[in-house]
Short mmCIF file of N, CA, C and O in Angstrom, two decimals:
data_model
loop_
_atom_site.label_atom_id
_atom_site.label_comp_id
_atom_site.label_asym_id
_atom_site.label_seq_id
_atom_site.Cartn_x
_atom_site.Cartn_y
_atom_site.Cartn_z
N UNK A 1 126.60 92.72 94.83
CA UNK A 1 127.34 91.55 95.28
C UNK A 1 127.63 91.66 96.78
O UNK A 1 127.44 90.78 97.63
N UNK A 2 128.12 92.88 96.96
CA UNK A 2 128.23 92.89 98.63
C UNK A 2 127.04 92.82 99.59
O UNK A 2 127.24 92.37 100.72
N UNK A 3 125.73 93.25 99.20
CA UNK A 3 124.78 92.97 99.75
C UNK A 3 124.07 91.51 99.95
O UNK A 3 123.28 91.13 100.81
N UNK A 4 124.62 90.88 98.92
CA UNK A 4 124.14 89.44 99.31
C UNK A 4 125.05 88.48 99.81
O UNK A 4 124.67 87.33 100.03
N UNK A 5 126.36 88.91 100.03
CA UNK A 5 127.21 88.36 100.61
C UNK A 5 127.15 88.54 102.34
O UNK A 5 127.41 87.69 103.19
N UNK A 6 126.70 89.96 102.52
CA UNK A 6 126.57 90.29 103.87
C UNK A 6 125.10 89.87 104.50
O UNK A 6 124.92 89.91 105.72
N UNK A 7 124.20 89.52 103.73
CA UNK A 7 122.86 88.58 103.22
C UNK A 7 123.11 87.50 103.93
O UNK A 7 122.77 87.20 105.08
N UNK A 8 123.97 86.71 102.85
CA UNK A 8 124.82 85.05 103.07
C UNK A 8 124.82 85.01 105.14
O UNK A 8 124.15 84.37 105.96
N UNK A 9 126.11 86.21 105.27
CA UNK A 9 126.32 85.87 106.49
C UNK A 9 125.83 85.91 107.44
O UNK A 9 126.30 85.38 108.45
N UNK A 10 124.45 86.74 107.39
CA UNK A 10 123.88 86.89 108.64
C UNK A 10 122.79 85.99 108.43
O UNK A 10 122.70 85.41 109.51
N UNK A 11 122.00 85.58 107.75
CA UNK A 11 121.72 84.29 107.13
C UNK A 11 122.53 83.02 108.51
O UNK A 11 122.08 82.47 109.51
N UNK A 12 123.82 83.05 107.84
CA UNK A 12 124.62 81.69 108.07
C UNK A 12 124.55 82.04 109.88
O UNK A 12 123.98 81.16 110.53
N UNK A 13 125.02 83.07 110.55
CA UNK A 13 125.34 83.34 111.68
C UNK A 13 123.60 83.48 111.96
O UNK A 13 123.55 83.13 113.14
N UNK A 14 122.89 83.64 111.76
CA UNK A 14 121.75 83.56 112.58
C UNK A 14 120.99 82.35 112.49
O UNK A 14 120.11 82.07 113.31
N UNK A 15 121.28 81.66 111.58
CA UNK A 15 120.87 80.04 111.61
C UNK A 15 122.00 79.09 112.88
O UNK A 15 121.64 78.27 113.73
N UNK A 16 122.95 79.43 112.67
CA UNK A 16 124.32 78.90 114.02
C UNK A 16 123.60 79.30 115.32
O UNK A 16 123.56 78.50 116.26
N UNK A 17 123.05 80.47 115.41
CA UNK A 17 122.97 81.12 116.98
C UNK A 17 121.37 80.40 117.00
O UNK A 17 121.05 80.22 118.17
N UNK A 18 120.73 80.13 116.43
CA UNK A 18 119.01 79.61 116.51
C UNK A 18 119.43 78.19 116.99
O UNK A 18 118.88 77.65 117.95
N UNK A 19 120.69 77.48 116.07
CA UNK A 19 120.19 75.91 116.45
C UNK A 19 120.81 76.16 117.74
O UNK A 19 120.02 75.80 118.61
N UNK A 20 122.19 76.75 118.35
CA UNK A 20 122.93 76.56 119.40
C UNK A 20 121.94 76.90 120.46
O UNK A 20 121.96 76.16 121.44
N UNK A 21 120.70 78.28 120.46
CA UNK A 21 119.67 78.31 121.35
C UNK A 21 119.43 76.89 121.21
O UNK A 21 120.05 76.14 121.97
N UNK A 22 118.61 76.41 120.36
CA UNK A 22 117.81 75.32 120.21
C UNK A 22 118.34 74.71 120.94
O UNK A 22 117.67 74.52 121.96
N UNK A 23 119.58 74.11 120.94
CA UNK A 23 120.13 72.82 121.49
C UNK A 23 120.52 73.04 122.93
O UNK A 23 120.78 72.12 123.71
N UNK A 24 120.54 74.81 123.35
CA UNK A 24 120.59 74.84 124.88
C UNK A 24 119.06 74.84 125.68
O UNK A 24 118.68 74.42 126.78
N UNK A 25 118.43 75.49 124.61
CA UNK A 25 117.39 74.88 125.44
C UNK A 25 116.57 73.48 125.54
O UNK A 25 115.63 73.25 126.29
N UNK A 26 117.19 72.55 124.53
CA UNK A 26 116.17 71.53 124.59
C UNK A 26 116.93 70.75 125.28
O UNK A 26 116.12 70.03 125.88
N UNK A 27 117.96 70.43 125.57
CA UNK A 27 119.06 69.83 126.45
C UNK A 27 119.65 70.12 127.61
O UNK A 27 120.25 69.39 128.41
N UNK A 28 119.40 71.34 127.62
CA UNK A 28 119.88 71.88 128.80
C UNK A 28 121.45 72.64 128.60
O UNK A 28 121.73 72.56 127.40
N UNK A 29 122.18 73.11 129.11
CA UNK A 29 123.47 73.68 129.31
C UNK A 29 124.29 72.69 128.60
O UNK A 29 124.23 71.48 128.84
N UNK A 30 125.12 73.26 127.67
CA UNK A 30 126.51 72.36 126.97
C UNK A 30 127.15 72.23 128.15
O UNK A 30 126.76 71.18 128.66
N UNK A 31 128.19 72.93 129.04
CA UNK A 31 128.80 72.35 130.28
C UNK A 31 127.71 72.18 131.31
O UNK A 31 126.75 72.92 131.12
N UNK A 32 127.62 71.33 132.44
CA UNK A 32 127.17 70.97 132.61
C UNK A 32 127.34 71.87 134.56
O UNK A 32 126.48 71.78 135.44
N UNK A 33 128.12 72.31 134.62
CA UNK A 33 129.02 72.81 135.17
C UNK A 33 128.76 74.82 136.00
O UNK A 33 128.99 75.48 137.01
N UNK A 34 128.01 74.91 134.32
CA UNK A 34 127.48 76.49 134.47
C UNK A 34 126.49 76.42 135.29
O UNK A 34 125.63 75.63 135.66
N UNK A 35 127.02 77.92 135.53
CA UNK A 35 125.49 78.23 136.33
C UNK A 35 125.07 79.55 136.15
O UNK A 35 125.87 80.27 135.54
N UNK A 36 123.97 80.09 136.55
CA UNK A 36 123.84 81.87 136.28
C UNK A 36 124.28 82.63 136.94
O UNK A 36 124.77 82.18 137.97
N UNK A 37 124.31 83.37 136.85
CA UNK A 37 124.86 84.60 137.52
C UNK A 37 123.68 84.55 139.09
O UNK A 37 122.68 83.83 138.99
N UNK A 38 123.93 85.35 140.46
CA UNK A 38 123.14 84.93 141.32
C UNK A 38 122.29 86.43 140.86
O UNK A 38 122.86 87.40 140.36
N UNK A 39 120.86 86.34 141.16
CA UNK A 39 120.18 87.63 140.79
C UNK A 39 119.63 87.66 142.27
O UNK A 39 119.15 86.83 143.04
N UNK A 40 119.97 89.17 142.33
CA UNK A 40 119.69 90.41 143.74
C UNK A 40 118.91 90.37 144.15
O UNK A 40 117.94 90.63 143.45
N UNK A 41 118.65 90.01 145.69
CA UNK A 41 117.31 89.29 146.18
C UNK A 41 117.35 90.58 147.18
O UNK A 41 118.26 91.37 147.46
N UNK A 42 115.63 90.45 147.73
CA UNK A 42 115.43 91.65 148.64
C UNK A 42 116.59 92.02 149.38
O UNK A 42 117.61 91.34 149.47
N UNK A 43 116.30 93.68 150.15
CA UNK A 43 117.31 93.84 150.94
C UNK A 43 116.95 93.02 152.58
O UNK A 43 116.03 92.31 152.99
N UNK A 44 118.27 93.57 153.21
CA UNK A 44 117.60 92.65 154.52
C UNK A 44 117.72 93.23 155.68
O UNK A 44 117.81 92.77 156.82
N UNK A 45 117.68 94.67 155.10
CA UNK A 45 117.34 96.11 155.80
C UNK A 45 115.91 96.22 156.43
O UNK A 45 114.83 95.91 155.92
N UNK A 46 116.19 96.74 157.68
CA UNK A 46 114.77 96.64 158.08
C UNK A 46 115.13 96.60 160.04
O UNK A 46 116.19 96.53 160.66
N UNK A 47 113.70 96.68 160.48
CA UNK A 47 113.63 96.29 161.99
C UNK A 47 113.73 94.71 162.38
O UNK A 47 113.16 93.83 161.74
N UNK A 48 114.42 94.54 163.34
CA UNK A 48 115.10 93.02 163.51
C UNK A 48 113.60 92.91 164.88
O UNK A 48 112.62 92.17 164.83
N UNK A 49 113.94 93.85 165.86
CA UNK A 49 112.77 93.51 166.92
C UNK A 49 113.07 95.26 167.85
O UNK A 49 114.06 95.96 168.03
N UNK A 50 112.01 95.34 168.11
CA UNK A 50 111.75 97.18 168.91
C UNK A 50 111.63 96.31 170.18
O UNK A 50 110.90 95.37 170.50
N UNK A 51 112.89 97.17 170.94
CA UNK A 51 112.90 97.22 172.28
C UNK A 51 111.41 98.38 172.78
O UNK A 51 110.47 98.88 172.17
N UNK A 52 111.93 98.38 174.31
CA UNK A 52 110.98 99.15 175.09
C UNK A 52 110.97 100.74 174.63
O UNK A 52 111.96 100.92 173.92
N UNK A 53 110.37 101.71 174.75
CA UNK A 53 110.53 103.00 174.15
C UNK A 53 111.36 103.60 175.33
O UNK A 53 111.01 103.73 176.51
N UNK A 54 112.64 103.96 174.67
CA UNK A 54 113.55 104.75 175.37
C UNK A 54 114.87 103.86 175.41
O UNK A 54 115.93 104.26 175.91
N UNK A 55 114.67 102.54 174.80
CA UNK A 55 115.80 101.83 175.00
C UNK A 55 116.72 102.08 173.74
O UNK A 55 116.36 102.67 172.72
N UNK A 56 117.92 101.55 173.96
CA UNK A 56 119.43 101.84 173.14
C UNK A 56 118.85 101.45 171.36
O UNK A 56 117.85 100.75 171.21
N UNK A 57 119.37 101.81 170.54
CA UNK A 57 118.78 101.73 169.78
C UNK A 57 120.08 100.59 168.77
O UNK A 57 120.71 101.43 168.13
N UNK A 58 120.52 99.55 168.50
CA UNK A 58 121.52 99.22 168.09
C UNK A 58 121.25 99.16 166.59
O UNK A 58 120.12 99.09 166.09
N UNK A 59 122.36 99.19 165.94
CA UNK A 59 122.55 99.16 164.17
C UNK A 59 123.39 97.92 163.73
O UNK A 59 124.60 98.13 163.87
N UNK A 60 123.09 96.73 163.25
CA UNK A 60 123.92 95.89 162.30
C UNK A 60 123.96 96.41 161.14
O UNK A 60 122.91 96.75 160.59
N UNK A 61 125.46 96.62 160.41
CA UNK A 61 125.50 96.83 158.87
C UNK A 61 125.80 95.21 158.64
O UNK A 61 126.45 94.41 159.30
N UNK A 62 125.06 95.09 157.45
CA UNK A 62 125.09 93.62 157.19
C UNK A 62 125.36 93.33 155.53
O UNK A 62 125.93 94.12 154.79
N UNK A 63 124.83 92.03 155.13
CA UNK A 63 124.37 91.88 153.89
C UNK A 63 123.95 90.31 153.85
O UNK A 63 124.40 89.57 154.72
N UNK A 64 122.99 89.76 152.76
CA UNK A 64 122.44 88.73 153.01
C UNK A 64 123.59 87.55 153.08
O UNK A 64 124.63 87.47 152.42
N UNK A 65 123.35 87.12 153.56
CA UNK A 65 124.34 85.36 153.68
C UNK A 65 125.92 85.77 154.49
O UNK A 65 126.91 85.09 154.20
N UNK A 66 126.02 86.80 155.42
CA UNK A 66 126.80 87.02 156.23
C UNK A 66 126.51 86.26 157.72
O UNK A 66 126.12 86.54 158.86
N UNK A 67 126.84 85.45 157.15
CA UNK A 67 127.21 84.24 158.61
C UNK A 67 127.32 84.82 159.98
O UNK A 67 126.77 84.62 161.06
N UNK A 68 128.64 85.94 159.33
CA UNK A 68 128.88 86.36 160.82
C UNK A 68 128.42 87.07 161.76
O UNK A 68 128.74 87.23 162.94
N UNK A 69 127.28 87.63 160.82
CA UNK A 69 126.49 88.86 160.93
C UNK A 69 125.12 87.86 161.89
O UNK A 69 124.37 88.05 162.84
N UNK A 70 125.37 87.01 161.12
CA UNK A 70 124.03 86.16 161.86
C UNK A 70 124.15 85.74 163.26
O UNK A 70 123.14 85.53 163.93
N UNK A 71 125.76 85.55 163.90
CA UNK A 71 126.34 85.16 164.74
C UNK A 71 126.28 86.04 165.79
O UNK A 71 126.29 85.92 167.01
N UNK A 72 126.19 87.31 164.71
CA UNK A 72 126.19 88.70 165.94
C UNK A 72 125.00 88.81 166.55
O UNK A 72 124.90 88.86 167.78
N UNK A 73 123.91 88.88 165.66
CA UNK A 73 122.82 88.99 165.77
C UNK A 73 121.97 88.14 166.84
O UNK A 73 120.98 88.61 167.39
N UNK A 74 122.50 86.78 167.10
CA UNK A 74 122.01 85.78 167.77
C UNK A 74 122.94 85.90 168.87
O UNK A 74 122.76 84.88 169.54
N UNK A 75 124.02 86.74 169.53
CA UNK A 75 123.85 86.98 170.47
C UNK A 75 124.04 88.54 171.28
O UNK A 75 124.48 88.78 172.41
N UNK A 76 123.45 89.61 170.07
CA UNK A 76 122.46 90.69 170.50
C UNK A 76 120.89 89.87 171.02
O UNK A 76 120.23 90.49 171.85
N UNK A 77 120.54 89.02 170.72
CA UNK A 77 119.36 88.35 170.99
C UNK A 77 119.06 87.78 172.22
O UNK A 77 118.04 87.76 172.90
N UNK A 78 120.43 87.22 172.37
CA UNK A 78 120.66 86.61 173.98
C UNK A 78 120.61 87.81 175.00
O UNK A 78 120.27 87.83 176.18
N UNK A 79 121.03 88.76 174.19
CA UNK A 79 121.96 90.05 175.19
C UNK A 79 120.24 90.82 175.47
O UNK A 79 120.27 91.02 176.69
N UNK A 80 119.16 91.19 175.08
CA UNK A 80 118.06 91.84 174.88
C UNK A 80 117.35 91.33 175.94
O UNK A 80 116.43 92.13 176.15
N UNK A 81 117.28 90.05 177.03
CA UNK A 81 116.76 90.25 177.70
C UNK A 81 117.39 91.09 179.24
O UNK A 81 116.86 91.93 179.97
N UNK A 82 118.42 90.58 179.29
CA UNK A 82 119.67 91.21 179.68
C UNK A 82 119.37 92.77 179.68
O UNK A 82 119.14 93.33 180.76
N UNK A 83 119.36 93.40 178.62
CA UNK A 83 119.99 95.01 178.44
C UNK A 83 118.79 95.01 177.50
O UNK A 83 119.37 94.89 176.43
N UNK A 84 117.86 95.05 177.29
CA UNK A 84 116.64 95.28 176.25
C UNK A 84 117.09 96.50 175.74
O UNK A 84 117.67 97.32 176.46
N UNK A 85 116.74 96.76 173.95
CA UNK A 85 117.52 97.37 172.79
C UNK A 85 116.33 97.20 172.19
O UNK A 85 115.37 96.57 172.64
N UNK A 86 116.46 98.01 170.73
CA UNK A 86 115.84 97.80 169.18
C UNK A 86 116.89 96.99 168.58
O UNK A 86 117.95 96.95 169.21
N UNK A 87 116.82 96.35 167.53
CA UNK A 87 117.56 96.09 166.60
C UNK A 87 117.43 96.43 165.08
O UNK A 87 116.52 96.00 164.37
N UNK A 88 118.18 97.04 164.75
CA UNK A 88 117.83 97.30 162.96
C UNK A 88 118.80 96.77 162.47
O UNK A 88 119.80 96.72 163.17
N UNK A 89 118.84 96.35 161.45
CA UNK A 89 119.87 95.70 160.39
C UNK A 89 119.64 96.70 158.96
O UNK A 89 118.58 96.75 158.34
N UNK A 90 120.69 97.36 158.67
CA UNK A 90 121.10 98.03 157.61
C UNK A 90 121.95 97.39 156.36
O UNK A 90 123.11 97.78 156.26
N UNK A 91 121.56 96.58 155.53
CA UNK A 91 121.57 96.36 154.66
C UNK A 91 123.42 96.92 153.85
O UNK A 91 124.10 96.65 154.83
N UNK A 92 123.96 97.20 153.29
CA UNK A 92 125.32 97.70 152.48
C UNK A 92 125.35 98.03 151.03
O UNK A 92 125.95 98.80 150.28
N UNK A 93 124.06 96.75 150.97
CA UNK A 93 124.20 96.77 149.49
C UNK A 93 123.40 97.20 148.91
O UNK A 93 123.31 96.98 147.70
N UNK A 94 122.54 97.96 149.57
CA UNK A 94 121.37 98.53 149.15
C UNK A 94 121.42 99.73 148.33
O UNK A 94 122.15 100.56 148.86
N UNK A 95 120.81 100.22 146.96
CA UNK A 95 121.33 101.17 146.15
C UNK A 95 121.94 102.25 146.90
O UNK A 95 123.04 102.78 146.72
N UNK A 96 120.76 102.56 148.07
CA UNK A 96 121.65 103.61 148.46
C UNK A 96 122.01 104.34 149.97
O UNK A 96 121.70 105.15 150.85
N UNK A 97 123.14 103.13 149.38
CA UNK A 97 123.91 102.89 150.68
C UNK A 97 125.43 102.71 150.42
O UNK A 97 126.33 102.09 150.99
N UNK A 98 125.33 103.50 149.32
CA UNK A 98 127.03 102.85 148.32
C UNK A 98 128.33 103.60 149.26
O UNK A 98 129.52 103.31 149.21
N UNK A 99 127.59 104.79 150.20
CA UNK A 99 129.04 105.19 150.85
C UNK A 99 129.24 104.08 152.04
O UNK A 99 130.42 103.82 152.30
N UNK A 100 128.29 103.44 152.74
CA UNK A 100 128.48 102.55 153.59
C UNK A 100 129.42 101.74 153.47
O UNK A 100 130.44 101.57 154.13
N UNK A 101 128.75 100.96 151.99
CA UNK A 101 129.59 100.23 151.47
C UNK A 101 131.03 100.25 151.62
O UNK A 101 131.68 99.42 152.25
N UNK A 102 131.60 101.52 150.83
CA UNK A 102 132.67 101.37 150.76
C UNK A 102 133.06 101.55 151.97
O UNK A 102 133.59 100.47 152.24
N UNK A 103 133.15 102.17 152.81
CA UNK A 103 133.54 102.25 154.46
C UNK A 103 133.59 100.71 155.00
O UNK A 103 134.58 100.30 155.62
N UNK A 104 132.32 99.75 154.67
CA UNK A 104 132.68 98.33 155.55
C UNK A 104 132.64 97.29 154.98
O UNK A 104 132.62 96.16 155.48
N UNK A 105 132.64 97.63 153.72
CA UNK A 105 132.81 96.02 152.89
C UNK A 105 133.32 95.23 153.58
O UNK A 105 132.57 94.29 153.86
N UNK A 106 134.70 95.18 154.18
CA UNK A 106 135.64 94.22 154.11
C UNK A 106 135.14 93.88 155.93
O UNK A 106 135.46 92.84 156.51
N UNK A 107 134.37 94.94 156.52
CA UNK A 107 134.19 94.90 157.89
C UNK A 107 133.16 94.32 158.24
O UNK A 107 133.00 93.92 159.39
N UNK A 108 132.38 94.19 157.38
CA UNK A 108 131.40 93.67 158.27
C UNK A 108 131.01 92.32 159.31
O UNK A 108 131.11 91.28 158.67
N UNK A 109 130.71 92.14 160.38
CA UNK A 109 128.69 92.96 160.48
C UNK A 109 129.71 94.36 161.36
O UNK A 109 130.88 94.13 161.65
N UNK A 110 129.36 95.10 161.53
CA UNK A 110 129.31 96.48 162.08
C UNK A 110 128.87 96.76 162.97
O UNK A 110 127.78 97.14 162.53
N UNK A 111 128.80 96.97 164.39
CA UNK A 111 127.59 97.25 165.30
C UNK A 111 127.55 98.62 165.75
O UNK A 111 128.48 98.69 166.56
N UNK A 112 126.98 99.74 165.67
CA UNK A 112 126.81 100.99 165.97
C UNK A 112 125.26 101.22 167.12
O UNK A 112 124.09 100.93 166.86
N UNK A 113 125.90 101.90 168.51
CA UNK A 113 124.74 101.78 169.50
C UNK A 113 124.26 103.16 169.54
O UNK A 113 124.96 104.03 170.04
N UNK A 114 122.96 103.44 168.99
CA UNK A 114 122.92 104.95 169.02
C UNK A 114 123.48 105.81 168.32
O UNK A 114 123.59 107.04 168.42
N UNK A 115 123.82 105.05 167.59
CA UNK A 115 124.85 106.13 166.53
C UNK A 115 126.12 105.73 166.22
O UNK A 115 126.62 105.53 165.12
N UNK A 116 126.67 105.64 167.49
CA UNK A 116 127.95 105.11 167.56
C UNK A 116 128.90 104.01 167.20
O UNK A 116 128.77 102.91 167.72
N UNK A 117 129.69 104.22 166.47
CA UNK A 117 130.57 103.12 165.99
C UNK A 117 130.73 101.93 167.46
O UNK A 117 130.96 102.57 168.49
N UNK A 118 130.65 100.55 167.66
CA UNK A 118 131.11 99.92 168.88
C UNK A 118 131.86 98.96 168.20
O UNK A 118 133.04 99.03 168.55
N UNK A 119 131.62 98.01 167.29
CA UNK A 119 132.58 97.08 167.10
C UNK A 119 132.17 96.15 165.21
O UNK A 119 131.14 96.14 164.54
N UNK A 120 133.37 95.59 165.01
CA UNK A 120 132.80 95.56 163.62
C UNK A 120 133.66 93.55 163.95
O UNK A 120 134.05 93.06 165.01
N UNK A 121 133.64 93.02 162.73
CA UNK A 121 133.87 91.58 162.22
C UNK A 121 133.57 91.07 163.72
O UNK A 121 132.53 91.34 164.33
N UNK A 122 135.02 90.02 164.39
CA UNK A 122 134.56 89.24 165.42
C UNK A 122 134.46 89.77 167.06
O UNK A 122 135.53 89.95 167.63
N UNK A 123 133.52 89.94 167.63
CA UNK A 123 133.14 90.72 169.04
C UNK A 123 132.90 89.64 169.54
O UNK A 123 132.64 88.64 168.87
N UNK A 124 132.97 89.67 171.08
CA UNK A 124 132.93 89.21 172.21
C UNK A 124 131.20 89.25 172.76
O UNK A 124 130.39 90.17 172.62
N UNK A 125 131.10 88.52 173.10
CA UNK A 125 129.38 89.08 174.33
C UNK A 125 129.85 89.83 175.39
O UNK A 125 128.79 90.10 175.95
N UNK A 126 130.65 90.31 176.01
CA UNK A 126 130.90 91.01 177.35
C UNK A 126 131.20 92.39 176.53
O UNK A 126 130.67 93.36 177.08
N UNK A 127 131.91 92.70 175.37
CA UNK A 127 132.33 93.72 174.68
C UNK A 127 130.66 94.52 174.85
O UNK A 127 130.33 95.42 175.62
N UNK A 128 129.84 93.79 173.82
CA UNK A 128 128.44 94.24 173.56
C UNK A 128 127.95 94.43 174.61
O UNK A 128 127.60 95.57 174.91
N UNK A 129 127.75 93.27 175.58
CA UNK A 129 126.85 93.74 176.95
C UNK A 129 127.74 95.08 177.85
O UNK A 129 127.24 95.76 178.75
N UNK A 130 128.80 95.18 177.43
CA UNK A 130 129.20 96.68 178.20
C UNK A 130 129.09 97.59 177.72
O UNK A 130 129.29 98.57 178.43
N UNK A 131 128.70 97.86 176.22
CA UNK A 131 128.39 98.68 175.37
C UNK A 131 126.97 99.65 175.84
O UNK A 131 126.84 100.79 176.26
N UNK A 132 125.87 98.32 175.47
CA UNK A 132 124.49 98.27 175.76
C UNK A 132 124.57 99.14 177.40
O UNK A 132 124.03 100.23 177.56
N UNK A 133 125.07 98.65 178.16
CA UNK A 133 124.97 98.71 179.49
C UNK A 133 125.29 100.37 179.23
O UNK A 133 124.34 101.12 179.41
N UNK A 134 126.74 101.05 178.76
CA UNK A 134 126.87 102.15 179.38
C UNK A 134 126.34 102.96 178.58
O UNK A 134 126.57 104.16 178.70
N UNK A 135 125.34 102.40 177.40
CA UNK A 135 124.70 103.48 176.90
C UNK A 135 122.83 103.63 178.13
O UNK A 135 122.14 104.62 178.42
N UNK A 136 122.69 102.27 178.46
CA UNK A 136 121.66 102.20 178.93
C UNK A 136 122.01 103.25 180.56
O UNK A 136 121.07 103.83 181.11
N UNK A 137 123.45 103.33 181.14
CA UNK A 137 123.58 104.16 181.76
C UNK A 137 123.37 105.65 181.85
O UNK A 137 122.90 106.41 182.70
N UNK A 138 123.89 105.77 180.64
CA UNK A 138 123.84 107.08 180.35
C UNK A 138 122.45 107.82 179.99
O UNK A 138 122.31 109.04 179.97
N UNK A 139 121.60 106.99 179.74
CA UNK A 139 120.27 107.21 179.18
C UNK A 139 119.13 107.71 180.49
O UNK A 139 118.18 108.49 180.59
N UNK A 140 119.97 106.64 181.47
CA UNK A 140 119.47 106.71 183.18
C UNK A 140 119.85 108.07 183.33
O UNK A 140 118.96 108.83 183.73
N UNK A 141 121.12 108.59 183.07
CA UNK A 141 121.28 109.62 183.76
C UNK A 141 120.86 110.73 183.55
O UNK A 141 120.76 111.49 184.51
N UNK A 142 120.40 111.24 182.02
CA UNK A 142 119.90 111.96 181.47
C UNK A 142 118.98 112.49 181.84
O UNK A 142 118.43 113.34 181.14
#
């Protein structure tokens, strides 16, 4: 008796969950409202543009759809003919990059020249171009 009762229900509950597929997929979404979850698109780690060989080497920590990061970026861009640099963009969210992460979540974009920490969320263009400059000094002097 208990076996066909537990029969009955999965029976009953797997006929419920077939039509409710059925009816989401042939209709589309009951709310209308949902949406999916967003799925993890490439990283956006990588070389932005290679300066001259010997020039400053700059680091954006970033992540995709950081506005501000884009803001930075476009005027390191302005700043490159100016003070010519590399640019790399380092990614946060990248598997593995999880200590980054936690260090600049809340900071980002990040700009590090050579290594060096220089400035993180909203920067100035004169901040950066004095950055660039006294590393490009120091590089002279070497």
């Amino acid at each position: 008796a208990k076996i066909r009762i537990a029969m009955a229900v999965r029976a009953f509950v797997g006929e419920c969950c077939h039509s409710a597929f059925r009816r989401f997929t042939s209709s589309g979404p009951v709310n209308p409202r949902w949406k999916p979850l967003p799925q993890r698109q490439g990283s956006v780690s990588g070389v932005i543009w290679q300066g001259p060989y010997g020039s400053a080497k700059v680091e954006v920590f970033t992540q995709r759809g950081c506005t501000v990061c884009e803001k930075a970026v476009d005027v390191l861009r302005q700043l490159r003919i100016e003070v010519p640099h590399s640019l790399l963009a380092v990614d946060i969210t990248d598997p593995d990059k999880v200590e980054i992460w936690e260090e600049y979540r809340f900071e980002i974009p990040v700009i590090h020249i050579n290594g060096e920490f220089v400035a993180s969320q909203e920067m100035c263009e004169d901040e950066l171009r004095g950055a660039l400059l006294k590393c490009q000094r120091a590089e002279k002097s070497e």
